[in-house]
CSV table of C-alpha atoms and ligand atoms in Angstrom, one decimal:
chain,number,residue,atom,x,y,z
A,10,MET,CA,65.4,-119.1,3.8
A,11,THR,CA,64.1,-117.2,0.8
A,12,LYS,CA,61.4,-114.8,1.9
A,13,ARG,CA,58.0,-115.7,0.6
A,14,ILE,CA,56.0,-112.8,-0.7
A,15,LEU,CA,52.4,-112.3,-1.7
A,16,VAL,CA,51.5,-109.6,-4.2
A,17,ASN,CA,47.8,-108.7,-4.3
A,18,GLY,CA,46.8,-106.9,-7.5
A,19,ALA,CA,49.6,-108.5,-9.4
A,20,GLY,CA,47.6,-108.4,-12.6
A,21,GLY,CA,47.4,-104.6,-12.4
A,22,PHE,CA,49.8,-101.9,-13.3
A,23,ILE,CA,51.9,-101.3,-10.2
A,24,GLY,CA,51.5,-104.9,-8.9
A,25,GLY,CA,52.7,-106.3,-12.2
A,26,HIS,CA,55.9,-104.2,-12.2
A,27,LEU,CA,56.4,-105.0,-8.5
A,28,VAL,CA,56.4,-108.7,-9.1
A,29,LYS,CA,59.1,-108.3,-11.7
A,30,ARG,CA,61.2,-106.3,-9.3
A,31,LEU,CA,60.7,-108.7,-6.4
A,32,LYS,CA,61.7,-111.7,-8.6
A,33,ALA,CA,64.8,-109.8,-9.8
A,34,GLU,CA,65.7,-109.3,-6.2
A,35,GLY,CA,65.4,-113.1,-5.6
A,36,PHE,CA,62.2,-113.5,-3.6
A,37,ARG,CA,59.7,-116.2,-3.9
A,38,VAL,CA,56.5,-114.6,-5.1
A,39,ARG,CA,52.9,-115.7,-5.1
A,40,ALA,CA,50.7,-113.4,-7.2
A,41,VAL,CA,46.9,-112.9,-6.9
A,42,ASP,CA,44.5,-110.9,-9.0
A,43,LEU,CA,41.0,-111.2,-10.5
A,44,LYS,CA,42.8,-111.4,-13.9
A,45,ARG,CA,46.1,-112.2,-15.4
A,46,HIS,CA,48.3,-109.3,-16.5
A,47,GLU,CA,47.1,-107.9,-19.8
A,48,TYR,CA,50.4,-106.7,-21.2
A,49,SER,CA,53.2,-109.1,-20.0
A,50,GLU,CA,53.8,-112.6,-18.8
A,51,SER,CA,54.2,-112.5,-15.0
A,52,PRO,CA,57.4,-114.0,-13.6
A,53,ALA,CA,55.7,-114.9,-10.3
A,54,ASP,CA,56.4,-118.4,-9.0
A,55,GLU,CA,52.6,-118.9,-8.7
A,56,PHE,CA,49.9,-116.7,-10.2
A,57,ILE,CA,46.4,-117.3,-8.6
A,58,VAL,CA,43.4,-115.9,-10.4
A,59,GLY,CA,40.9,-115.2,-7.8
A,60,ASP,CA,38.8,-112.7,-5.9
A,61,LEU,CA,40.2,-111.3,-2.7
A,62,ARG,CA,36.7,-110.4,-1.5
A,63,ASP,CA,36.1,-114.1,-1.2
A,64,GLN,CA,37.1,-115.2,2.4
A,65,ASP,CA,38.2,-118.7,1.4
A,66,LEU,CA,40.5,-117.4,-1.3
A,67,ALA,CA,41.9,-114.6,0.9
A,68,ARG,CA,42.6,-117.2,3.6
A,69,ALA,CA,44.3,-119.6,1.3
A,70,VAL,CA,46.6,-117.2,-0.4
A,71,VAL,CA,48.3,-115.9,2.8
A,72,GLU,CA,49.3,-119.5,3.9
A,73,GLY,CA,53.0,-119.7,4.3
A,74,ILE,CA,53.6,-116.1,3.4
A,75,ASP,CA,56.1,-113.8,5.2
A,76,GLU,CA,55.2,-110.4,3.7
A,77,VAL,CA,52.2,-109.1,1.8
A,78,TYR,CA,52.2,-106.2,-0.7
A,79,GLN,CA,48.5,-105.2,-0.9
A,80,LEU,CA,47.9,-103.4,-4.2
A,81,ALA,CA,44.5,-104.8,-5.1
A,82,ALA,CA,41.8,-102.2,-5.3
A,83,ASP,CA,38.7,-101.3,-7.3
A,84,MET,CA,40.1,-98.2,-9.0
A,85,GLY,CA,40.6,-96.1,-12.1
A,86,GLY,CA,41.3,-92.6,-13.2
A,87,ALA,CA,39.0,-89.5,-12.8
A,88,GLY,CA,36.5,-91.0,-15.3
A,89,TYR,CA,36.0,-93.9,-12.9
A,90,ILE,CA,36.4,-92.6,-9.4
A,91,PHE,CA,35.0,-89.1,-9.6
A,92,THR,CA,31.7,-89.6,-11.5
A,93,GLY,CA,29.9,-91.1,-8.4
A,94,GLU,CA,28.6,-94.0,-10.4
A,95,HIS,CA,31.0,-96.5,-8.8
A,96,ASP,CA,31.1,-95.2,-5.2
A,97,ALA,CA,29.5,-98.1,-3.5
A,98,ALA,CA,31.5,-100.7,-5.4
A,99,VAL,CA,34.8,-98.9,-4.8
A,100,MET,CA,34.2,-98.6,-1.1
A,101,HIS,CA,32.8,-102.1,-0.6
A,102,ASN,CA,35.2,-104.0,-2.8
A,103,SER,CA,38.4,-102.3,-1.7
A,104,ALA,CA,37.5,-102.3,2.0
A,105,THR,CA,36.6,-106.0,1.9
A,106,ILE,CA,39.9,-106.8,0.2
A,107,ASN,CA,41.8,-104.9,3.0
A,108,LEU,CA,39.7,-106.4,5.8
A,109,ASN,CA,40.2,-109.9,4.5
A,110,THR,CA,43.9,-109.4,3.8
A,111,LEU,CA,44.6,-108.2,7.3
A,112,GLU,CA,42.5,-110.7,9.2
A,113,PHE,CA,43.6,-113.8,7.3
A,114,GLY,CA,47.2,-112.4,7.2
A,115,ARG,CA,47.2,-112.0,11.0
A,116,LEU,CA,45.8,-115.5,11.5
A,117,ALA,CA,48.4,-117.0,9.2
A,118,GLY,CA,51.2,-115.3,11.0
A,119,VAL,CA,52.3,-112.8,8.2
A,120,LYS,CA,55.0,-110.6,9.6
A,121,LYS,CA,54.7,-107.5,7.5
A,122,LEU,CA,52.2,-105.9,5.2
A,123,PHE,CA,52.7,-103.1,2.7
A,124,TYR,CA,49.5,-101.0,1.9
A,125,SER,CA,49.1,-98.8,-1.1
A,126,SER,CA,47.1,-95.7,0.0
A,127,SER,CA,46.6,-92.7,-2.2
A,128,ALA,CA,47.1,-88.9,-2.2
A,129,CYS,CA,43.3,-88.9,-2.8
A,130,MET,CA,42.8,-89.2,0.9
A,131,TYR,CA,44.1,-85.6,1.5
A,132,PRO,CA,41.5,-83.0,2.4
A,133,GLU,CA,40.0,-81.1,-0.5
A,134,TYR,CA,40.1,-77.8,1.4
A,135,ASN,CA,44.0,-77.9,1.1
A,136,GLN,CA,43.9,-78.4,-2.6
A,137,LEU,CA,41.8,-75.6,-3.9
A,138,ASP,CA,44.7,-73.4,-5.0
A,139,PRO,CA,46.4,-75.0,-8.1
A,140,ASP,CA,49.6,-73.1,-7.3
A,141,ASN,CA,49.8,-74.0,-3.6
A,142,PRO,CA,48.3,-77.4,-2.8
A,143,LYS,CA,49.2,-78.8,0.7
A,144,CYS,CA,49.9,-82.5,0.9
A,145,SER,CA,52.2,-82.9,3.8
A,146,GLU,CA,51.4,-86.2,5.6
A,147,ASP,CA,50.3,-84.4,8.8
A,148,SER,CA,47.7,-82.4,6.9
A,149,ALA,CA,45.4,-85.4,6.5
A,150,TYR,CA,43.1,-84.4,9.4
A,151,PRO,CA,40.5,-83.0,9.8
A,152,ALA,CA,39.7,-85.4,7.0
A,153,ALA,CA,37.8,-84.3,4.0
A,154,PRO,CA,38.7,-86.3,0.9
A,155,ASP,CA,36.8,-85.3,-2.3
A,156,SER,CA,35.9,-88.9,-3.3
A,157,GLU,CA,34.7,-92.1,-1.7
A,158,TYR,CA,37.8,-93.7,-3.1
A,159,GLY,CA,39.8,-91.4,-0.8
A,160,TRP,CA,37.7,-92.1,2.2
A,161,GLU,CA,38.2,-95.9,1.7
A,162,LYS,CA,41.9,-95.3,1.6
A,163,LEU,CA,41.8,-93.3,4.8
A,164,PHE,CA,39.7,-96.0,6.5
A,165,SER,CA,42.1,-98.7,5.4
A,166,GLU,CA,45.2,-96.8,6.4
A,167,ARG,CA,43.7,-96.7,9.9
A,168,LEU,CA,42.8,-100.4,9.7
A,169,TYR,CA,46.5,-101.3,9.0
A,170,LEU,CA,47.6,-99.1,11.8
A,171,ALA,CA,45.1,-100.6,14.2
A,172,TYR,CA,46.2,-104.2,13.3
A,173,MET,CA,49.8,-103.1,13.9
A,174,ARG,CA,48.9,-101.6,17.3
A,175,ASN,CA,46.7,-104.5,18.5
A,176,TYR,CA,48.3,-107.6,16.9
A,177,GLY,CA,52.0,-106.8,16.7
A,178,LEU,CA,52.3,-107.3,12.9
A,179,GLN,CA,54.3,-104.7,10.9
A,180,ALA,CA,52.6,-102.3,8.5
A,181,ARG,CA,54.1,-100.0,5.9
A,182,ILE,CA,51.9,-97.5,4.3
A,183,ALA,CA,52.6,-95.3,1.3
A,184,ARG,CA,50.4,-92.6,-0.3
A,185,PHE,CA,51.0,-92.8,-4.0
A,186,HIS,CA,50.7,-89.6,-6.1
A,187,ASN,CA,49.7,-90.4,-9.8
A,188,ILE,CA,52.0,-93.3,-10.8
A,189,PHE,CA,52.5,-93.8,-14.5
A,190,GLY,CA,54.5,-95.8,-17.0
A,191,PRO,CA,54.3,-98.6,-19.6
A,192,GLU,CA,52.1,-101.6,-19.1
A,193,GLY,CA,49.3,-99.6,-17.4
A,194,THR,CA,45.7,-99.2,-18.5
A,195,TRP,CA,45.7,-96.8,-21.5
A,196,ASP,CA,42.1,-97.1,-22.8
A,197,GLY,CA,38.6,-98.4,-21.7
A,198,GLY,CA,37.7,-95.7,-19.2
A,199,ARG,CA,39.9,-96.5,-16.2
A,200,GLU,CA,43.1,-94.9,-17.6
A,201,LYS,CA,44.6,-91.9,-15.9
A,202,ALA,CA,45.6,-88.5,-17.4
A,203,PRO,CA,49.2,-89.4,-18.6
A,204,ALA,CA,48.1,-92.6,-20.3
A,205,ALA,CA,44.9,-90.9,-21.7
A,206,LEU,CA,46.9,-88.0,-23.1
A,207,CYS,CA,49.6,-90.3,-24.6
A,208,ARG,CA,46.8,-92.3,-26.3
A,209,LYS,CA,45.0,-89.2,-27.6
A,210,VAL,CA,48.2,-87.7,-29.0
A,211,ALA,CA,49.2,-91.1,-30.6
A,212,GLN,CA,45.8,-91.4,-32.2
A,213,THR,CA,45.7,-87.9,-33.7
A,214,ALA,CA,47.6,-86.7,-36.8
A,215,SER,CA,49.6,-83.5,-36.5
A,216,GLY,CA,47.4,-80.5,-36.9
A,217,GLY,CA,44.4,-82.3,-35.3
A,218,GLU,CA,42.6,-81.7,-32.0
A,219,ILE,CA,42.5,-83.5,-28.7
A,220,GLU,CA,40.1,-83.0,-25.8
A,221,ILE,CA,41.0,-82.3,-22.2
A,222,TRP,CA,38.5,-82.3,-19.3
A,223,GLY,CA,38.2,-78.9,-17.6
A,224,ASP,CA,40.3,-75.9,-18.4
A,225,GLY,CA,43.6,-77.8,-18.1
A,226,LEU,CA,44.9,-75.4,-15.4
A,227,GLN,CA,44.4,-78.0,-12.7
A,228,THR,CA,47.8,-79.1,-11.4
A,229,ARG,CA,49.3,-82.5,-10.5
A,230,SER,CA,52.6,-84.3,-10.2
A,231,PHE,CA,53.3,-87.7,-11.8
A,232,LEU,CA,55.8,-90.3,-10.7
A,233,TYR,CA,57.4,-92.8,-13.0
A,234,ILE,CA,56.8,-96.5,-12.0
A,235,ASP,CA,60.5,-97.4,-11.4
A,236,GLU,CA,60.8,-94.6,-8.8
A,237,CYS,CA,57.6,-95.8,-7.2
A,238,LEU,CA,59.0,-99.3,-6.8
A,239,GLU,CA,62.2,-98.0,-5.4
A,240,GLY,CA,60.2,-96.0,-2.8
A,241,ILE,CA,58.1,-99.1,-1.9
A,242,ARG,CA,61.1,-101.3,-1.4
A,243,ARG,CA,63.0,-98.8,0.7
A,244,LEU,CA,59.9,-98.2,2.9
A,245,VAL,CA,59.3,-101.9,3.4
A,246,GLU,CA,63.0,-102.5,4.3
A,247,SER,CA,63.0,-99.6,6.7
A,248,ASP,CA,61.7,-99.3,10.3
A,249,PHE,CA,59.4,-96.5,9.3
A,250,THR,CA,55.7,-97.3,9.2
A,251,GLY,CA,54.4,-94.2,7.4
A,252,PRO,CA,52.0,-93.2,6.0
A,253,VAL,CA,54.4,-91.4,3.7
A,254,ASN,CA,54.0,-89.8,0.3
A,255,ILE,CA,55.6,-91.6,-2.7
A,256,GLY,CA,55.3,-89.0,-5.4
A,257,SER,CA,57.1,-86.4,-7.5
A,258,GLU,CA,57.4,-82.7,-6.6
A,259,GLU,CA,57.5,-81.7,-10.2
A,260,MET,CA,54.1,-80.1,-10.4
A,261,VAL,CA,52.6,-79.3,-13.8
A,262,THR,CA,49.2,-78.2,-15.2
A,263,ILE,CA,47.4,-80.7,-17.3
A,264,ASN,CA,47.9,-78.3,-20.3
A,265,GLN,CA,51.6,-78.5,-19.7
A,266,LEU,CA,51.5,-82.3,-19.4
A,267,ALA,CA,49.7,-82.4,-22.8
A,268,GLY,CA,52.3,-80.0,-24.3
A,269,LEU,CA,55.1,-82.3,-23.1
A,270,VAL,CA,53.5,-85.3,-24.7
A,271,MET,CA,53.0,-83.4,-28.0
A,272,GLU,CA,56.7,-82.4,-27.9
A,273,ILE,CA,57.8,-85.9,-27.3
A,274,ALA,CA,55.5,-87.2,-30.1
A,275,GLY,CA,56.7,-84.3,-32.4
A,276,LYS,CA,53.1,-83.3,-33.1
A,277,ARG,CA,51.4,-79.9,-33.0
A,278,LEU,CA,47.8,-80.4,-31.9
A,279,THR,CA,45.0,-78.0,-30.7
A,280,ILE,CA,43.5,-78.6,-27.3
A,281,ARG,CA,39.7,-78.4,-26.9
A,282,HIS,CA,38.5,-78.1,-23.3
A,283,ILE,CA,35.3,-80.0,-22.5
A,284,PRO,CA,33.4,-80.6,-19.2
A,285,GLY,CA,34.4,-83.8,-17.4
A,286,PRO,CA,35.2,-85.2,-13.9
A,287,LEU,CA,38.2,-83.4,-12.5
A,288,GLY,CA,39.1,-84.1,-8.8
A,289,VAL,CA,40.8,-81.5,-6.8
A,290,ARG,CA,42.1,-78.2,-8.3
A,291,GLY,CA,45.8,-78.7,-7.4
A,292,ARG,CA,47.9,-81.5,-5.9
A,293,ASN,CA,51.6,-82.0,-5.5
A,294,SER,CA,53.7,-84.5,-3.5
A,295,ASP,CA,55.5,-83.1,-0.4
A,296,ASN,CA,58.7,-85.2,0.0
A,297,ARG,CA,60.1,-83.8,3.1
A,298,LEU,CA,59.1,-86.7,5.3
A,299,ILE,CA,60.3,-89.4,3.0
A,300,ALA,CA,63.6,-87.6,2.6
A,301,ARG,CA,64.0,-87.3,6.3
A,302,GLU,CA,62.9,-90.9,7.2
A,303,LEU,CA,64.4,-92.9,4.3
A,304,GLY,CA,67.2,-90.6,3.2
A,305,TRP,CA,65.9,-90.7,-0.3
A,306,LYS,CA,63.2,-89.2,-2.5
A,307,PRO,CA,62.1,-89.5,-6.1
A,308,SER,CA,64.0,-87.1,-8.3
A,309,ARG,CA,63.9,-88.2,-12.0
A,310,PRO,CA,62.4,-85.6,-14.4
A,311,LEU,CA,58.8,-86.1,-15.6
A,312,ARG,CA,59.9,-85.9,-19.2
A,313,GLU,CA,62.1,-89.0,-18.9
A,314,GLY,CA,59.3,-91.3,-17.8
A,315,LEU,CA,56.8,-89.7,-20.3
A,316,GLU,CA,59.1,-90.6,-23.2
A,317,LYS,CA,59.1,-94.2,-22.2
A,318,THR,CA,55.4,-94.2,-21.6
A,319,TYR,CA,54.5,-92.5,-24.8
A,320,SER,CA,56.5,-94.9,-26.9
A,321,TRP,CA,54.9,-97.9,-25.3
A,322,ILE,CA,51.3,-96.4,-25.7
A,323,ALA,CA,52.0,-95.4,-29.3
A,324,ALA,CA,53.0,-99.0,-30.0
A,325,GLN,CA,49.8,-100.2,-28.4
A,326,VAL,CA,47.7,-97.8,-30.5
A,327,GLU,CA,49.4,-98.9,-33.6
A,328,ARG,CA,48.9,-102.5,-32.8
A,329,ALA,CA,45.2,-102.0,-32.0
A,330,ALA,CA,44.8,-100.1,-35.3
A,331,SER,CA,46.5,-102.9,-37.3
A,332,LEU,CA,44.2,-105.4,-35.6
A,333,GLY,CA,41.2,-103.3,-36.7
A,334,GLY,CA,40.3,-102.2,-33.1
A,335,SER,CA,39.1,-98.6,-32.6
A,336,ALA,CA,40.9,-98.2,-29.2
A,337,ALA,CA,39.3,-94.7,-29.1
B,410,NAD,P1,45.3,-101.4,-11.2
B,410,NAD,O1,43.8,-101.1,-11.3
B,410,NAD,O2,46.1,-101.5,-12.4
B,410,NAD,O3,45.6,-102.6,-10.3
B,410,NAD,C1,44.7,-103.1,-9.3
B,410,NAD,C2,44.5,-104.5,-9.5
B,410,NAD,O4,43.7,-105.0,-8.4
B,410,NAD,C3,43.8,-104.9,-10.8
B,410,NAD,O5,44.6,-105.7,-11.6
B,410,NAD,C4,42.5,-105.5,-10.3
B,410,NAD,O6,42.1,-106.6,-11.2
B,410,NAD,C5,42.9,-106.1,-9.0
B,410,NAD,N1,41.7,-106.3,-8.2
B,410,NAD,C6,40.6,-105.5,-8.0
B,410,NAD,N2,39.7,-106.1,-7.2
B,410,NAD,C7,40.2,-107.3,-6.9
B,410,NAD,C8,39.7,-108.4,-6.1
B,410,NAD,N3,38.5,-108.3,-5.6
B,410,NAD,N4,40.5,-109.5,-6.0
B,410,NAD,C9,41.7,-109.6,-6.6
B,410,NAD,N5,42.2,-108.6,-7.4
B,410,NAD,C10,41.5,-107.5,-7.5
B,410,NAD,O7,45.8,-100.2,-10.3
B,410,NAD,P2,47.3,-99.7,-10.0
B,410,NAD,O8,47.5,-98.4,-10.6
B,410,NAD,O9,48.3,-100.8,-10.2
B,410,NAD,O10,47.2,-99.4,-8.4
B,410,NAD,C11,47.6,-100.3,-7.4
B,410,NAD,C12,47.3,-99.8,-6.0
B,410,NAD,O11,47.9,-98.5,-5.8
B,410,NAD,C13,45.8,-99.6,-5.8
B,410,NAD,O12,45.5,-99.9,-4.4
B,410,NAD,C14,45.6,-98.1,-6.0
B,410,NAD,O13,44.5,-97.6,-5.3
B,410,NAD,C15,46.9,-97.6,-5.5
B,410,NAD,N6,47.2,-96.2,-6.1
B,410,NAD,C16,47.6,-96.1,-7.4
B,410,NAD,C17,47.9,-94.9,-7.9
B,410,NAD,C18,48.3,-94.7,-9.3
B,410,NAD,O14,48.5,-93.6,-9.8
B,410,NAD,N7,48.3,-95.8,-10.1
B,410,NAD,C19,47.8,-93.7,-7.1
B,410,NAD,C20,47.4,-93.9,-5.8
B,410,NAD,C21,47.1,-95.1,-5.2
């Protein structure tokens, strides 16, 4: 019988792409989110608009489901999760979604659950040197994430592992490192660095100026969405529980990332550094464990994914401008 899959957070960036991938693979997909996808029509067999904090809704959506991909979370880029203003909401909302999904999933007999954790759960003390951040999976403890978003991810990782230990269901846990690509949030305050930079460059004429938070010397790696989906699917089909990093090892500074976007756009712009929420000083994926356990790791160059992302965001900026929106 065709496997019946539930995707939580299907109206979001990764969940939206995941639904397309699962449908292309021939699964029966039920999708749930607070909202429909903003940028494309979902091919899900059913799309339920609802709140996974609501126990009745969470109980209803897992009925008849074999596997759950849990991607729903109250989240955003640095401008959302590092200001402190949304801490209580982030912790309460995301933890409630995970508590409900696991408890009602267990009661409904769901066999396997995928959970999307984040590199934000790694301790800040290992990410102070931008040239040598440490993010191997076994460096998670003693725990000291730099945000409440990271603490919630750590709590929920443990919750999935506890349900696996005590109730016999299967959990698969990935720690994503900055996933980017088309059809993700690109304005409004929840967008992440690659999307924000693509938007700023697309909105600025050659010779102009863009702003970057901090000195731009903080480092990160960025993984293109298609590689993220490949990693998720391989993990779910494997016998390996994780938690495991799904990220790129191509570490760049934010200034370098901005330079790459300008090159792709064919624009010369000046960067002005301004104060802003930053997160840790350095972060890079460590792909030794995924390579060892799954015999695969992400490997496509950053530039390739950025080209596709820039052209999609530039088209959004143009469309917004033609409709008279500021999109600033
Ligand atoms: P996203 O914000 O685009 O998607 C999350 C979706 O969850 C949104 O569509 C939102 O409406 C939905 N949602 C939030 N609260 C809900 C609720 N109460 N009920 C139903 N739906 C609800 O984010 P994304 O980038 O697609 O991330 C997906 C998952 O991966 C999240 O758990 C996120 O924490 C994790 N993650 C993402 C990244 C990244 O770089 N994008 C990195 C690390 C971890």
